[in-house]
XYZ file of C-alpha atoms in Angstrom:
343
model
C 9.309 17.179 14.874
C 8.739 13.887 16.463
C 7.358 10.822 14.478
C 3.865 9.753 14.729
C 5.166 6.385 15.726
C 8.034 3.684 14.906
C 7.906 0.295 13.216
C 10.040 -2.136 14.923
C 12.180 0.925 16.274
C 13.905 0.762 12.929
C 11.385 3.173 10.758
C 10.074 6.572 11.927
C 6.644 7.474 10.350
C 6.045 11.300 10.077
C 2.850 12.515 9.226
C 2.948 16.281 8.536
C 4.477 19.011 6.148
C 7.339 17.909 4.184
C 9.004 21.337 4.505
C 9.031 20.867 8.467
C 10.320 17.243 8.692
C 12.772 16.337 5.316
C 15.782 18.507 6.500
C 15.561 16.967 10.150
C 15.340 13.484 9.255
C 17.917 13.222 6.310
C 21.155 12.119 7.264
C 24.439 14.055 6.671
C 26.365 12.856 3.315
C 25.244 12.473 -0.026
C 21.499 11.880 -1.018
C 20.385 10.362 -4.181
C 16.692 10.747 -5.233
C 14.518 8.015 -6.928
C 11.340 9.307 -8.429
C 9.265 9.539 -11.650
C 8.687 12.393 -14.227
C 5.633 13.702 -12.684
C 6.712 14.081 -9.112
C 10.056 15.529 -10.761
C 8.142 18.294 -12.639
C 5.639 18.941 -9.732
C 8.374 19.174 -7.249
C 11.635 19.969 -9.072
C 12.640 22.920 -7.023
C 12.885 20.662 -4.108
C 14.524 17.747 -5.594
C 16.940 19.937 -8.060
C 19.792 19.920 -5.217
C 20.062 16.220 -5.480
C 21.108 13.844 -8.106
C 18.051 12.126 -9.556
C 17.239 9.044 -10.894
C 13.917 8.850 -12.713
C 11.705 5.756 -13.855
C 8.626 5.440 -15.919
C 5.016 5.564 -14.896
C 2.321 2.940 -14.178
C 2.551 -0.536 -12.945
C 4.040 -1.731 -16.250
C 7.539 -0.202 -14.775
C 7.149 -2.185 -11.518
C 9.779 -4.799 -13.023
C 13.157 -6.180 -12.772
C 14.087 -4.438 -15.658
C 13.515 -1.337 -13.852
C 15.459 -2.390 -11.045
C 18.327 -3.106 -13.191
C 18.251 0.488 -14.600
C 18.416 1.688 -11.132
C 21.442 -0.188 -10.601
C 23.123 1.000 -13.449
C 22.360 4.767 -12.757
C 23.753 4.189 -9.027
C 26.727 2.921 -10.508
C 27.426 5.836 -12.965
C 26.513 8.027 -9.900
C 29.179 6.396 -7.685
C 26.469 5.579 -5.383
C 28.043 3.437 -2.308
C 27.134 2.106 1.041
C 27.555 5.753 2.546
C 24.809 7.116 -0.123
C 21.354 7.713 1.206
C 18.809 6.858 -1.196
C 15.335 8.798 -0.935
C 12.336 7.580 -3.099
C 10.124 10.403 -3.855
C 6.672 9.133 -5.377
C 3.519 6.765 -4.997
C 3.672 3.123 -4.363
C 5.140 2.216 -7.502
C 8.266 4.525 -6.985
C 8.649 3.452 -3.184
C 8.232 -0.454 -4.007
C 10.826 -0.286 -6.836
C 13.299 1.797 -5.220
C 12.931 0.326 -1.989
C 13.768 -2.767 -3.547
C 16.774 -1.420 -5.382
C 18.096 0.204 -2.341
C 17.715 -2.998 -0.058
C 19.553 -5.308 -2.584
C 22.097 -2.516 -4.263
C 25.432 -3.733 -2.838
C 23.503 -6.060 -0.290
C 21.726 -2.902 0.928
C 21.980 0.716 1.354
C 19.930 2.817 3.498
C 16.816 4.589 2.084
C 13.672 6.573 3.126
C 10.413 7.428 1.561
C 8.622 10.497 0.751
C 4.825 9.300 -0.184
C 2.993 11.472 -2.720
C -0.114 9.455 -3.251
C -2.943 8.250 -0.806
C -2.716 4.565 -1.481
C 1.307 5.025 -1.043
C 0.706 6.685 2.356
C -1.665 4.428 3.700
C -0.471 1.126 2.536
C 2.715 0.857 -0.025
C 5.137 2.951 2.006
C 4.677 1.522 5.675
C 5.539 -1.690 6.675
C 9.043 -2.658 5.026
C 7.568 -4.467 1.979
C 9.577 -3.949 -1.190
C 9.170 -5.604 -4.655
C 8.464 -5.844 -8.426
C 6.042 -7.951 -10.472
C 7.097 -10.461 -12.630
C 5.219 -11.550 -15.683
C 2.430 -9.368 -14.416
C 2.160 -11.351 -10.659
C 2.049 -9.017 -7.998
C 5.321 -8.567 -5.995
C 7.041 -12.114 -6.822
C 10.139 -10.510 -6.024
C 11.094 -8.659 -2.973
C 12.531 -7.813 0.131
C 11.399 -7.085 3.942
C 13.669 -4.137 4.474
C 12.302 -0.911 6.502
C 12.897 2.428 5.375
C 14.501 4.620 7.681
C 11.684 7.124 7.635
C 8.292 7.702 5.832
C 7.104 11.030 5.515
C 3.198 11.414 4.746
C 2.052 14.808 4.039
C -1.601 15.185 3.148
C -0.796 18.561 1.461
C 1.046 16.781 -1.241
C -2.198 15.015 -1.925
C -3.923 18.061 -3.471
C -2.562 17.543 -6.819
C -3.828 13.746 -7.472
C -6.541 12.877 -10.015
C -9.916 11.794 -8.261
C -9.334 8.371 -9.410
C -6.262 7.903 -7.746
C -7.562 9.487 -4.552
C -10.497 7.344 -4.411
C -8.095 4.152 -4.718
C -6.500 5.239 -1.803
C -9.741 5.322 0.037
C -10.306 1.843 -0.692
C -7.261 1.159 1.581
C -8.346 3.130 4.565
C -11.392 1.470 4.549
C -10.103 -1.754 4.664
C -7.806 -0.537 7.516
C -11.030 0.283 9.205
C -12.824 -3.132 8.521
C -9.651 -4.892 10.008
C -9.320 -3.225 13.215
C -10.765 0.342 13.616
C -14.436 0.603 13.426
C -14.506 4.213 14.284
C -12.062 4.750 11.139
C -14.756 2.766 8.858
C -17.691 4.815 10.685
C -15.967 8.346 9.278
C -16.899 6.785 5.861
C -20.447 6.500 6.537
C -20.803 9.977 7.820
C -18.513 11.761 5.156
C -18.583 12.113 1.452
C -15.428 11.312 -0.839
C -15.696 15.278 -1.657
C -15.528 16.175 2.219
C -12.282 13.801 2.523
C -11.072 15.452 -0.488
C -11.274 19.290 0.669
C -10.883 18.768 4.371
C -7.429 18.301 5.199
C -8.050 17.777 8.792
C -10.333 15.199 8.158
C -8.219 13.351 5.821
C -5.334 13.761 8.386
C -6.994 11.673 10.657
C -8.259 9.093 8.355
C -4.438 8.679 7.353
C -3.260 8.507 10.787
C -5.799 6.248 12.025
C -4.995 3.961 9.068
C -1.228 3.787 9.245
C -1.581 3.810 13.345
C -3.115 1.215 15.163
C -5.511 -1.231 17.011
C -7.529 -0.176 19.924
C -8.678 2.957 18.445
C -5.360 4.378 17.312
C -3.319 1.895 15.256
C -4.258 -0.496 12.275
C -1.102 -1.176 9.796
C 1.795 0.168 12.080
C 0.777 -2.117 15.046
C 0.424 -5.237 13.165
C 3.362 -4.481 11.331
C 5.465 -4.090 14.374
C 4.352 -7.383 15.714
C 4.393 -9.331 12.631
C 6.654 -8.113 9.935
C 7.026 -11.192 7.589
C 3.096 -11.889 6.847
C 2.389 -14.656 9.109
C -0.052 -14.486 11.698
C -1.833 -10.953 12.263
C 0.091 -9.146 9.521
C -1.821 -11.366 6.889
C -5.226 -9.522 8.012
C -3.694 -6.653 5.922
C -4.416 -8.759 2.865
C -8.307 -8.466 3.460
C -9.845 -8.380 -0.120
C -6.293 -8.651 -1.826
C -6.558 -12.463 -2.869
C -9.237 -11.445 -5.163
C -7.866 -8.057 -5.979
C -4.450 -9.260 -7.213
C -6.297 -11.650 -9.484
C -8.307 -8.716 -10.829
C -5.230 -6.436 -11.502
C -3.624 -9.498 -13.504
C -6.727 -10.421 -15.798
C -8.118 -6.927 -16.255
C -6.297 -3.690 -17.465
C -9.313 -1.401 -16.643
C -8.889 -1.434 -12.731
C -6.254 0.394 -10.683
C -4.907 -1.318 -7.268
C -7.503 0.549 -5.188
C -10.364 -0.158 -7.665
C -9.604 -3.875 -7.506
C -9.265 -3.839 -3.636
C -12.835 -2.499 -3.511
C -14.287 -5.233 -5.266
C -12.311 -7.932 -3.593
C -13.498 -6.572 -0.275
C -17.049 -6.683 -1.512
C -16.520 -10.181 -2.871
C -14.890 -11.487 0.223
C -17.557 -9.969 2.626
C -20.481 -11.533 0.503
C -18.413 -14.887 0.850
C -18.278 -14.326 4.762
C -21.868 -14.219 4.815
C -22.253 -17.343 3.222
C -19.797 -19.054 5.474
C -21.700 -17.510 8.360
C -18.645 -15.393 9.569
C -20.245 -12.070 8.581
C -24.019 -10.957 8.868
C -25.858 -9.613 5.924
C -26.364 -6.053 7.540
C -22.712 -5.831 8.058
C -21.739 -6.954 4.562
C -24.334 -4.242 3.512
C -22.523 -1.776 5.229
C -19.341 -2.476 3.495
C -21.123 -2.412 0.334
C -22.939 0.637 0.783
C -19.620 2.671 1.808
C -17.592 1.321 -1.329
C -20.742 2.131 -3.496
C -20.780 5.912 -1.888
C -17.262 6.392 -2.612
C -18.325 5.927 -6.164
C -16.481 2.287 -6.798
C -18.007 0.046 -9.206
C -18.159 -3.431 -7.441
C -18.811 -5.555 -10.478
C -15.716 -7.828 -11.190
C -14.496 -6.743 -14.439
C -13.939 -10.427 -15.836
C -15.699 -13.901 -15.350
C -15.246 -15.040 -11.898
C -13.724 -18.445 -13.058
C -10.819 -16.319 -14.854
C -9.989 -14.615 -11.598
C -9.916 -17.899 -9.574
C -7.471 -19.469 -11.799
C -5.272 -16.373 -11.107
C -5.985 -16.713 -7.455
C -4.551 -20.290 -7.321
C -0.946 -18.806 -8.410
C -1.106 -16.168 -5.581
C 2.399 -15.966 -3.882
C 0.552 -16.199 -0.544
C -0.640 -19.868 -1.178
C 1.174 -22.285 1.033
C 1.123 -25.989 0.575
C -1.658 -25.932 -1.735
C -3.801 -23.804 0.767
C -5.195 -20.305 0.745
C -4.828 -18.258 3.701
C -8.354 -16.245 3.334
C -9.126 -13.278 5.178
C -12.495 -12.655 6.249
C -14.325 -9.915 7.738
C -16.125 -11.116 10.801
C -17.646 -7.605 11.834
C -16.771 -3.977 11.285
C -13.285 -3.859 12.803
C -12.666 -7.379 13.067
C -11.381 -10.154 10.828
C -9.728 -13.298 11.257
C -7.392 -15.624 8.600
C -8.883 -18.822 7.537
C -7.381 -21.649 5.894
C -9.032 -22.925 2.688
C -8.370 -25.221 -0.296
C -8.678 -23.648 -3.629
C -11.653 -26.061 -4.431
C -13.445 -24.643 -1.066
C -12.735 -21.288 -1.971
C -14.254 -21.427 -5.630
C -17.140 -23.163 -4.365
C -18.188 -19.633 -2.653
C -18.526 -18.113 -5.808
């Protein structure tokens, strides 16, 4: 099977059945799997042929301590530079495993099988691998492309509804960044339709990881701008506040925090005259229809304190991504005081 597209001619992205793709993309030689207990239970028959390193569940395991545990297991298993690391799981597994593989012995080759919607449309694509430090998101990490990423919509059938909805928030974000037709899918289809219609979901996943001008969003931006300057910053739409929400509150997962952050920044864009109230209402209506509670879980003053510590700040300036229309956004430098004044 041919990849849906390439990222910088280094990473092949496949969207389709895992059984039809995996054997054709794994290199010859030894493969070691990094996964978690849930995935191991669900897909044990597939993974049992490989030596497997299992990590814990949840954001709390996305730490340097987990990476050190993986290093030690790699040493025990005799992993060397000829070994291929296959990460099978959601965004936490791929973030942690990608970081461990890209730094073990100064880097071994790795690939991803992404098993969550949030992972398929966000975490696994783009070469960003990292862990949190003292609760601050992705403060340690690397930019290293996986050899391949496999996104099989059929794997999402086991996702709890809350996790499925979280992934849809990132797809909505992708539509806001560069694909108004993708955003329009959410104005004409319900969460239940995305859940049961595999073709509809496959189209949404494809568009979210593919392009500009009606075919790509994330991949096109990543190809041109791997290290988060320029256009790649646009992928952080809603994330300045979302990361603060995740740090300040244990109530929301990443997708839920992105939904709140996106709604808040849309309101701020209206105040700045960058977005019309009508488009802001469309954004809020779509997120609300998907079932998101858009009320910040803690006081905005608390969120602003966390924003000041965001790793994306440079020389005391924030780079805020503002929606300026459905399918269009801009990056605007802003002082912390000016940003706080919007709220």
